[in-house]
JSON list of C-alpha atoms in Angstrom, two decimals:
[
{"chain": "A", "resi": 1, "resn": "MET", "atom": "CA", "xyz": [5.87, 14.87, 0.53]},
{"chain": "A", "resi": 2, "resn": "SER", "atom": "CA", "xyz": [7.47, 13.81, 3.54]},
{"chain": "A", "resi": 3, "resn": "THR", "atom": "CA", "xyz": [9.59, 10.75, 5.08]},
{"chain": "A", "resi": 4, "resn": "THR", "atom": "CA", "xyz": [9.60, 12.03, 8.67]},
{"chain": "A", "resi": 5, "resn": "ARG", "atom": "CA", "xyz": [5.91, 12.48, 9.39]},
{"chain": "A", "resi": 6, "resn": "PRO", "atom": "CA", "xyz": [4.65, 9.40, 10.70]},
{"chain": "A", "resi": 7, "resn": "CYS", "atom": "CA", "xyz": [0.71, 10.10, 9.62]},
{"chain": "A", "resi": 8, "resn": "SER", "atom": "CA", "xyz": [-0.90, 11.68, 6.95]},
{"chain": "A", "resi": 9, "resn": "PRO", "atom": "CA", "xyz": [-2.44, 15.09, 7.65]},
{"chain": "A", "resi": 10, "resn": "GLY", "atom": "CA", "xyz": [-5.87, 14.68, 9.61]},
{"chain": "A", "resi": 11, "resn": "ASP", "atom": "CA", "xyz": [-4.77, 10.66, 10.68]},
{"chain": "A", "resi": 12, "resn": "ARG", "atom": "CA", "xyz": [-4.70, 9.63, 13.79]},
{"chain": "A", "resi": 13, "resn": "GLY", "atom": "CA", "xyz": [-2.09, 6.96, 13.24]},
{"chain": "A", "resi": 14, "resn": "PRO", "atom": "CA", "xyz": [-1.79, 3.84, 11.70]},
{"chain": "A", "resi": 15, "resn": "GLU", "atom": "CA", "xyz": [-4.11, 2.10, 14.59]},
{"chain": "A", "resi": 16, "resn": "SER", "atom": "CA", "xyz": [-7.04, 4.66, 13.90]},
{"chain": "A", "resi": 17, "resn": "GLY", "atom": "CA", "xyz": [-9.76, 4.65, 11.57]},
{"chain": "A", "resi": 18, "resn": "ASP", "atom": "CA", "xyz": [-9.42, 0.74, 10.85]},
{"chain": "A", "resi": 19, "resn": "GLY", "atom": "CA", "xyz": [-13.28, 0.24, 12.27]},
{"chain": "A", "resi": 20, "resn": "GLY", "atom": "CA", "xyz": [-12.00, -2.27, 14.56]},
{"chain": "A", "resi": 21, "resn": "ALA", "atom": "CA", "xyz": [-11.01, -4.46, 11.61]},
{"chain": "A", "resi": 22, "resn": "SER", "atom": "CA", "xyz": [-8.15, -6.76, 12.29]},
{"chain": "A", "resi": 23, "resn": "ALA", "atom": "CA", "xyz": [-4.96, -8.03, 9.72]},
{"chain": "A", "resi": 24, "resn": "VAL", "atom": "CA", "xyz": [-5.69, -11.65, 8.95]},
{"chain": "A", "resi": 25, "resn": "SER", "atom": "CA", "xyz": [-3.65, -14.50, 8.35]},
{"chain": "A", "resi": 26, "resn": "ALA", "atom": "CA", "xyz": [-1.77, -14.92, 4.94]},
{"chain": "A", "resi": 27, "resn": "ARG", "atom": "CA", "xyz": [-3.54, -14.39, 1.59]},
{"chain": "A", "resi": 28, "resn": "SER", "atom": "CA", "xyz": [-6.81, -13.64, 3.74]},
{"chain": "A", "resi": 29, "resn": "VAL", "atom": "CA", "xyz": [-8.08, -10.73, 3.98]},
{"chain": "A", "resi": 30, "resn": "ALA", "atom": "CA", "xyz": [-10.35, -8.20, 6.13]},
{"chain": "A", "resi": 31, "resn": "SER", "atom": "CA", "xyz": [-12.76, -5.25, 5.51]},
{"chain": "A", "resi": 32, "resn": "VAL", "atom": "CA", "xyz": [-14.35, -2.50, 8.17]},
{"chain": "A", "resi": 33, "resn": "ASP", "atom": "CA", "xyz": [-17.98, -4.29, 7.67]},
{"chain": "A", "resi": 34, "resn": "GLY", "atom": "CA", "xyz": [-16.75, -7.50, 9.23]},
{"chain": "A", "resi": 35, "resn": "THR", "atom": "CA", "xyz": [-17.09, -9.78, 5.77]},
{"chain": "A", "resi": 36, "resn": "THR", "atom": "CA", "xyz": [-13.59, -12.06, 5.50]},
{"chain": "A", "resi": 37, "resn": "SER", "atom": "CA", "xyz": [-12.99, -13.82, 2.87]},
{"chain": "A", "resi": 38, "resn": "ALA", "atom": "CA", "xyz": [-9.72, -16.50, 1.60]},
{"chain": "A", "resi": 39, "resn": "ASP", "atom": "CA", "xyz": [-10.07, -15.19, -1.71]},
{"chain": "A", "resi": 40, "resn": "GLY", "atom": "CA", "xyz": [-10.98, -11.83, -1.39]},
{"chain": "A", "resi": 41, "resn": "ALA", "atom": "CA", "xyz": [-14.37, -12.00, -2.68]},
{"chain": "A", "resi": 42, "resn": "SER", "atom": "CA", "xyz": [-17.36, -10.71, -0.65]},
{"chain": "A", "resi": 43, "resn": "PRO", "atom": "CA", "xyz": [-19.37, -14.04, 0.98]},
{"chain": "A", "resi": 44, "resn": "ALA", "atom": "CA", "xyz": [-22.40, -15.21, -0.75]},
{"chain": "A", "resi": 45, "resn": "GLY", "atom": "CA", "xyz": [-25.13, -12.79, -1.53]},
{"chain": "A", "resi": 46, "resn": "ALA", "atom": "CA", "xyz": [-22.91, -10.26, -0.23]},
{"chain": "A", "resi": 47, "resn": "ALA", "atom": "CA", "xyz": [-22.11, -6.32, -2.18]},
{"chain": "A", "resi": 48, "resn": "PRO", "atom": "CA", "xyz": [-18.77, -5.29, -1.18]},
{"chain": "A", "resi": 49, "resn": "ALA", "atom": "CA", "xyz": [-19.00, -2.14, 0.89]},
{"chain": "A", "resi": 50, "resn": "THR", "atom": "CA", "xyz": [-18.91, 0.71, -0.39]},
{"chain": "A", "resi": 51, "resn": "VAL", "atom": "CA", "xyz": [-19.00, 3.17, 2.61]},
{"chain": "A", "resi": 52, "resn": "GLY", "atom": "CA", "xyz": [-16.19, 3.70, 5.60]},
{"chain": "A", "resi": 53, "resn": "ARG", "atom": "CA", "xyz": [-12.87, 2.62, 5.16]},
{"chain": "A", "resi": 54, "resn": "GLN", "atom": "CA", "xyz": [-12.09, -0.81, 3.38]},
{"chain": "A", "resi": 55, "resn": "ILE", "atom": "CA", "xyz": [-9.29, -2.34, 4.38]},
{"chain": "A", "resi": 56, "resn": "ARG", "atom": "CA", "xyz": [-7.14, -5.80, 3.53]},
{"chain": "A", "resi": 57, "resn": "ALA", "atom": "CA", "xyz": [-3.98, -7.50, 4.67]},
{"chain": "A", "resi": 58, "resn": "LEU", "atom": "CA", "xyz": [-1.88, -9.62, 3.42]},
{"chain": "A", "resi": 59, "resn": "SER", "atom": "CA", "xyz": [0.83, -11.59, 5.42]},
{"chain": "A", "resi": 60, "resn": "LEU", "atom": "CA", "xyz": [4.06, -11.88, 3.81]},
{"chain": "A", "resi": 61, "resn": "GLY", "atom": "CA", "xyz": [6.35, -13.59, 6.01]},
{"chain": "A", "resi": 62, "resn": "GLY", "atom": "CA", "xyz": [8.45, -16.42, 4.93]},
{"chain": "A", "resi": 63, "resn": "GLU", "atom": "CA", "xyz": [6.58, -16.11, 1.26]},
{"chain": "A", "resi": 64, "resn": "SER", "atom": "CA", "xyz": [8.52, -16.66, -1.81]},
{"chain": "A", "resi": 65, "resn": "GLY", "atom": "CA", "xyz": [7.32, -14.49, -4.58]},
{"chain": "A", "resi": 66, "resn": "VAL", "atom": "CA", "xyz": [6.31, -11.37, -2.85]},
{"chain": "A", "resi": 67, "resn": "VAL", "atom": "CA", "xyz": [6.01, -9.13, -5.28]},
{"chain": "A", "resi": 68, "resn": "PRO", "atom": "CA", "xyz": [4.14, -10.71, -7.73]},
{"chain": "A", "resi": 69, "resn": "LEU", "atom": "CA", "xyz": [2.04, -11.97, -4.88]},
{"chain": "A", "resi": 70, "resn": "ALA", "atom": "CA", "xyz": [1.59, -8.34, -3.07]},
{"chain": "A", "resi": 71, "resn": "ARG", "atom": "CA", "xyz": [0.38, -7.02, -7.25]},
{"chain": "A", "resi": 72, "resn": "ASP", "atom": "CA", "xyz": [-2.05, -9.64, -7.18]},
{"chain": "A", "resi": 73, "resn": "PHE", "atom": "CA", "xyz": [-3.12, -9.16, -3.74]},
{"chain": "A", "resi": 74, "resn": "ALA", "atom": "CA", "xyz": [-3.53, -5.45, -4.34]},
{"chain": "A", "resi": 75, "resn": "ARG", "atom": "CA", "xyz": [-5.15, -5.95, -8.05]},
{"chain": "A", "resi": 76, "resn": "GLN", "atom": "CA", "xyz": [-7.95, -8.10, -6.11]},
{"chain": "A", "resi": 77, "resn": "ALA", "atom": "CA", "xyz": [-8.66, -5.77, -3.51]},
{"chain": "A", "resi": 78, "resn": "LEU", "atom": "CA", "xyz": [-9.29, -3.21, -6.66]},
{"chain": "A", "resi": 79, "resn": "TYR", "atom": "CA", "xyz": [-11.45, -5.55, -8.29]},
{"chain": "A", "resi": 80, "resn": "ALA", "atom": "CA", "xyz": [-13.43, -5.67, -4.96]},
{"chain": "A", "resi": 81, "resn": "TRP", "atom": "CA", "xyz": [-13.49, -1.82, -4.62]},
{"chain": "A", "resi": 82, "resn": "GLY", "atom": "CA", "xyz": [-14.36, -1.29, -7.65]},
{"chain": "A", "resi": 83, "resn": "TRP", "atom": "CA", "xyz": [-11.72, 0.92, -9.31]},
{"chain": "A", "resi": 84, "resn": "LEU", "atom": "CA", "xyz": [-11.15, -2.56, -11.96]},
{"chain": "A", "resi": 85, "resn": "PRO", "atom": "CA", "xyz": [-12.36, -2.74, -14.58]},
{"chain": "A", "resi": 86, "resn": "ALA", "atom": "CA", "xyz": [-11.38, 0.63, -15.23]},
{"chain": "A", "resi": 87, "resn": "ALA", "atom": "CA", "xyz": [-14.51, 2.19, -17.31]},
{"chain": "A", "resi": 88, "resn": "SER", "atom": "CA", "xyz": [-12.08, 5.35, -18.81]},
{"chain": "A", "resi": 89, "resn": "ALA", "atom": "CA", "xyz": [-7.97, 5.52, -19.28]},
{"chain": "A", "resi": 90, "resn": "ASP", "atom": "CA", "xyz": [-7.83, 8.37, -15.82]},
{"chain": "A", "resi": 91, "resn": "ARG", "atom": "CA", "xyz": [-9.06, 5.08, -13.93]},
{"chain": "A", "resi": 92, "resn": "ARG", "atom": "CA", "xyz": [-7.15, 2.91, -15.91]},
{"chain": "A", "resi": 93, "resn": "ALA", "atom": "CA", "xyz": [-4.34, 4.80, -14.84]},
{"chain": "A", "resi": 94, "resn": "ALA", "atom": "CA", "xyz": [-4.55, 5.20, -11.14]},
{"chain": "A", "resi": 95, "resn": "ALA", "atom": "CA", "xyz": [-5.14, 1.53, -10.60]},
{"chain": "A", "resi": 96, "resn": "GLU", "atom": "CA", "xyz": [-1.71, 1.21, -12.63]},
{"chain": "A", "resi": 97, "resn": "ASP", "atom": "CA", "xyz": [-0.32, 3.21, -9.94]},
{"chain": "A", "resi": 98, "resn": "VAL", "atom": "CA", "xyz": [-1.30, 1.47, -7.15]},
{"chain": "A", "resi": 99, "resn": "LEU", "atom": "CA", "xyz": [-0.03, -1.43, -8.35]},
{"chain": "A", "resi": 100, "resn": "LEU", "atom": "CA", "xyz": [3.36, 0.22, -8.97]},
{"chain": "A", "resi": 101, "resn": "VAL", "atom": "CA", "xyz": [3.23, 1.78, -5.99]},
{"chain": "A", "resi": 102, "resn": "VAL", "atom": "CA", "xyz": [2.76, -1.47, -3.90]},
{"chain": "A", "resi": 103, "resn": "SER", "atom": "CA", "xyz": [5.27, -3.20, -6.23]},
{"chain": "A", "resi": 104, "resn": "GLU", "atom": "CA", "xyz": [7.75, -0.32, -5.67]},
{"chain": "A", "resi": 105, "resn": "LEU", "atom": "CA", "xyz": [7.39, -0.62, -1.50]},
{"chain": "A", "resi": 106, "resn": "VAL", "atom": "CA", "xyz": [7.28, -4.55, -1.44]},
{"chain": "A", "resi": 107, "resn": "THR", "atom": "CA", "xyz": [10.99, -4.58, -3.29]},
{"chain": "A", "resi": 108, "resn": "ASN", "atom": "CA", "xyz": [12.16, -1.89, -1.02]},
{"chain": "A", "resi": 109, "resn": "ALA", "atom": "CA", "xyz": [11.49, -3.97, 1.75]},
{"chain": "A", "resi": 110, "resn": "CYS", "atom": "CA", "xyz": [12.85, -7.18, 0.07]},
{"chain": "A", "resi": 111, "resn": "LEU", "atom": "CA", "xyz": [16.37, -5.22, -0.68]},
{"chain": "A", "resi": 112, "resn": "HIS", "atom": "CA", "xyz": [16.43, -3.01, 2.41]},
{"chain": "A", "resi": 113, "resn": "ALA", "atom": "CA", "xyz": [14.67, -4.56, 4.98]},
{"chain": "A", "resi": 114, "resn": "GLU", "atom": "CA", "xyz": [14.93, -8.20, 5.19]},
{"chain": "A", "resi": 115, "resn": "GLY", "atom": "CA", "xyz": [11.87, -8.41, 3.32]},
{"chain": "A", "resi": 116, "resn": "PRO", "atom": "CA", "xyz": [8.27, -7.40, 3.82]},
{"chain": "A", "resi": 117, "resn": "ASP", "atom": "CA", "xyz": [5.89, -8.46, 6.71]},
{"chain": "A", "resi": 118, "resn": "GLU", "atom": "CA", "xyz": [2.98, -7.14, 5.77]},
{"chain": "A", "resi": 119, "resn": "LEU", "atom": "CA", "xyz": [0.80, -5.71, 3.25]},
{"chain": "A", "resi": 120, "resn": "ARG", "atom": "CA", "xyz": [-2.37, -3.29, 4.17]},
{"chain": "A", "resi": 121, "resn": "ILE", "atom": "CA", "xyz": [-4.61, -1.74, 1.72]},
{"chain": "A", "resi": 122, "resn": "SER", "atom": "CA", "xyz": [-6.81, 0.64, 2.96]},
{"chain": "A", "resi": 123, "resn": "CYS", "atom": "CA", "xyz": [-9.78, 2.54, 1.09]},
{"chain": "A", "resi": 124, "resn": "ASP", "atom": "CA", "xyz": [-12.63, 5.35, 1.50]},
{"chain": "A", "resi": 125, "resn": "ASN", "atom": "CA", "xyz": [-13.48, 7.42, -1.38]},
{"chain": "A", "resi": 126, "resn": "LYS", "atom": "CA", "xyz": [-10.91, 9.77, -1.58]},
{"chain": "A", "resi": 127, "resn": "VAL", "atom": "CA", "xyz": [-8.07, 8.23, -0.37]},
{"chain": "A", "resi": 128, "resn": "LEU", "atom": "CA", "xyz": [-6.33, 4.76, -0.79]},
{"chain": "A", "resi": 129, "resn": "ARG", "atom": "CA", "xyz": [-3.37, 3.79, 1.84]},
{"chain": "A", "resi": 130, "resn": "ILE", "atom": "CA", "xyz": [-1.07, 1.31, 1.31]},
{"chain": "A", "resi": 131, "resn": "GLU", "atom": "CA", "xyz": [1.31, 0.05, 4.26]},
{"chain": "A", "resi": 132, "resn": "VAL", "atom": "CA", "xyz": [3.85, -2.51, 3.60]},
{"chain": "A", "resi": 133, "resn": "SER", "atom": "CA", "xyz": [5.76, -3.43, 7.60]},
{"chain": "A", "resi": 134, "resn": "ASP", "atom": "CA", "xyz": [9.11, -5.04, 7.70]},
{"chain": "A", "resi": 135, "resn": "ARG", "atom": "CA", "xyz": [11.78, -5.40, 10.30]},
{"chain": "A", "resi": 136, "resn": "GLY", "atom": "CA", "xyz": [14.75, -3.14, 9.20]},
{"chain": "A", "resi": 137, "resn": "ALA", "atom": "CA", "xyz": [15.80, -0.41, 10.52]},
{"chain": "A", "resi": 138, "resn": "GLY", "atom": "CA", "xyz": [16.66, 2.01, 7.85]},
{"chain": "A", "resi": 139, "resn": "GLN", "atom": "CA", "xyz": [15.13, 5.03, 6.79]},
{"chain": "A", "resi": 140, "resn": "PRO", "atom": "CA", "xyz": [13.62, 5.20, 2.90]},
{"chain": "A", "resi": 141, "resn": "ALA", "atom": "CA", "xyz": [14.85, 8.02, 0.89]},
{"chain": "A", "resi": 142, "resn": "PRO", "atom": "CA", "xyz": [14.97, 8.97, -2.32]},
{"chain": "A", "resi": 143, "resn": "ARG", "atom": "CA", "xyz": [17.65, 9.33, -3.65]},
{"chain": "A", "resi": 144, "resn": "THR", "atom": "CA", "xyz": [19.13, 12.36, -4.35]},
{"chain": "A", "resi": 145, "resn": "PRO", "atom": "CA", "xyz": [19.96, 13.63, -6.70]},
{"chain": "A", "resi": 146, "resn": "HIS", "atom": "CA", "xyz": [17.92, 11.58, -8.84]},
{"chain": "A", "resi": 147, "resn": "ARG", "atom": "CA", "xyz": [19.55, 10.60, -12.27]},
{"chain": "A", "resi": 148, "resn": "ALA", "atom": "CA", "xyz": [16.59, 9.00, -14.36]},
{"chain": "A", "resi": 149, "resn": "GLY", "atom": "CA", "xyz": [18.80, 7.66, -16.87]},
{"chain": "A", "resi": 150, "resn": "ARG", "atom": "CA", "xyz": [20.75, 4.93, -14.56]},
{"chain": "A", "resi": 151, "resn": "PRO", "atom": "CA", "xyz": [19.31, 1.74, -13.46]},
{"chain": "A", "resi": 152, "resn": "GLY", "atom": "CA", "xyz": [17.88, 1.34, -9.31]},
{"chain": "A", "resi": 153, "resn": "GLY", "atom": "CA", "xyz": [17.62, 3.89, -6.97]},
{"chain": "A", "resi": 154, "resn": "HIS", "atom": "CA", "xyz": [14.16, 5.14, -8.41]},
{"chain": "A", "resi": 155, "resn": "GLY", "atom": "CA", "xyz": [11.76, 3.62, -6.14]},
{"chain": "A", "resi": 156, "resn": "MET", "atom": "CA", "xyz": [11.27, 6.20, -3.55]},
{"chain": "A", "resi": 157, "resn": "PHE", "atom": "CA", "xyz": [11.40, 8.85, -5.68]},
{"chain": "A", "resi": 158, "resn": "ILE", "atom": "CA", "xyz": [8.46, 7.17, -8.47]},
{"chain": "A", "resi": 159, "resn": "VAL", "atom": "CA", "xyz": [6.49, 6.57, -4.74]},
{"chain": "A", "resi": 160, "resn": "GLN", "atom": "CA", "xyz": [7.03, 10.64, -3.92]},
{"chain": "A", "resi": 161, "resn": "ARG", "atom": "CA", "xyz": [5.88, 11.25, -7.32]},
{"chain": "A", "resi": 162, "resn": "LEU", "atom": "CA", "xyz": [2.78, 9.14, -8.06]},
{"chain": "A", "resi": 163, "resn": "CYS", "atom": "CA", "xyz": [2.01, 9.69, -4.24]},
{"chain": "A", "resi": 164, "resn": "LEU", "atom": "CA", "xyz": [-0.21, 12.13, -2.38]},
{"chain": "A", "resi": 165, "resn": "ASP", "atom": "CA", "xyz": [2.16, 11.88, 0.67]},
{"chain": "A", "resi": 166, "resn": "TRP", "atom": "CA", "xyz": [4.15, 8.88, 2.06]},
{"chain": "A", "resi": 167, "resn": "GLY", "atom": "CA", "xyz": [5.76, 8.25, 5.21]},
{"chain": "A", "resi": 168, "resn": "VAL", "atom": "CA", "xyz": [7.11, 5.81, 8.12]},
{"chain": "A", "resi": 169, "resn": "VAL", "atom": "CA", "xyz": [5.89, 4.92, 11.26]},
{"chain": "A", "resi": 170, "resn": "ARG", "atom": "CA", "xyz": [7.78, 3.26, 13.95]},
{"chain": "A", "resi": 171, "resn": "THR", "atom": "CA", "xyz": [6.91, 1.95, 17.12]},
{"chain": "A", "resi": 172, "resn": "PRO", "atom": "CA", "xyz": [8.75, 1.69, 19.89]},
{"chain": "A", "resi": 173, "resn": "GLY", "atom": "CA", "xyz": [10.54, -0.82, 21.27]},
{"chain": "A", "resi": 174, "resn": "VAL", "atom": "CA", "xyz": [9.37, -2.65, 18.48]},
{"chain": "A", "resi": 175, "resn": "ALA", "atom": "CA", "xyz": [11.56, -3.93, 15.58]},
{"chain": "A", "resi": 176, "resn": "GLY", "atom": "CA", "xyz": [11.11, -2.71, 12.45]},
{"chain": "A", "resi": 177, "resn": "LYS", "atom": "CA", "xyz": [8.85, 0.19, 10.69]},
{"chain": "A", "resi": 178, "resn": "THR", "atom": "CA", "xyz": [5.72, 0.50, 8.39]},
{"chain": "A", "resi": 179, "resn": "VAL", "atom": "CA", "xyz": [6.05, 2.72, 5.28]},
{"chain": "A", "resi": 180, "resn": "TRP", "atom": "CA", "xyz": [2.91, 3.89, 4.24]},
{"chain": "A", "resi": 181, "resn": "ALA", "atom": "CA", "xyz": [1.69, 5.79, 1.39]},
{"chain": "A", "resi": 182, "resn": "GLU", "atom": "CA", "xyz": [-1.68, 7.46, 0.09]},
{"chain": "A", "resi": 183, "resn": "LEU", "atom": "CA", "xyz": [-2.86, 7.91, -3.37]},
{"chain": "A", "resi": 184, "resn": "GLY", "atom": "CA", "xyz": [-5.88, 9.79, -4.52]},
{"chain": "A", "resi": 185, "resn": "ALA", "atom": "CA", "xyz": [-9.12, 7.29, -5.59]},
{"chain": "A", "resi": 186, "resn": "PRO", "atom": "CA", "xyz": [-10.07, 8.11, -9.57]},
{"chain": "A", "resi": 187, "resn": "ALA", "atom": "CA", "xyz": [-12.90, 10.23, -9.64]}
]
């Protein structure tokens, strides 16, 4: 688990692998296959894309109630990508882990970084990646020593425990950062 590596192994960065999809405005989603819908559903008659990396982005700047908004957005993506409804306890646990990590990353941006600007979720057949962009200068890290019996300070510890990997991407000359986390897709 890393907080210093900007990208996961084999990843060329947050701009790579998106197939040219771009983030779109609040409450809209975009996928690699180019289909776009304001409600997160596929256009009439189109099945959700199952090949390649699927990407959805949600603008959170200036919104209120961003944590439940982000969780609802992530849940809609999980339904569209077939993670939900879960056919087994393992698949249900994987989907709940995604929702918990989304909550933790967005909450951290609210508490420590002037609020989140964007939530971006992407998925292929093996890995789901969550990215939360904000304007903060801080460096997220699990609190050490971790004290399980005390309130607060568990967010990045939870992310570290649930995820395959996580890290921070900073763009030179631009304020803020993107905190990313990757979880394995259910079998």
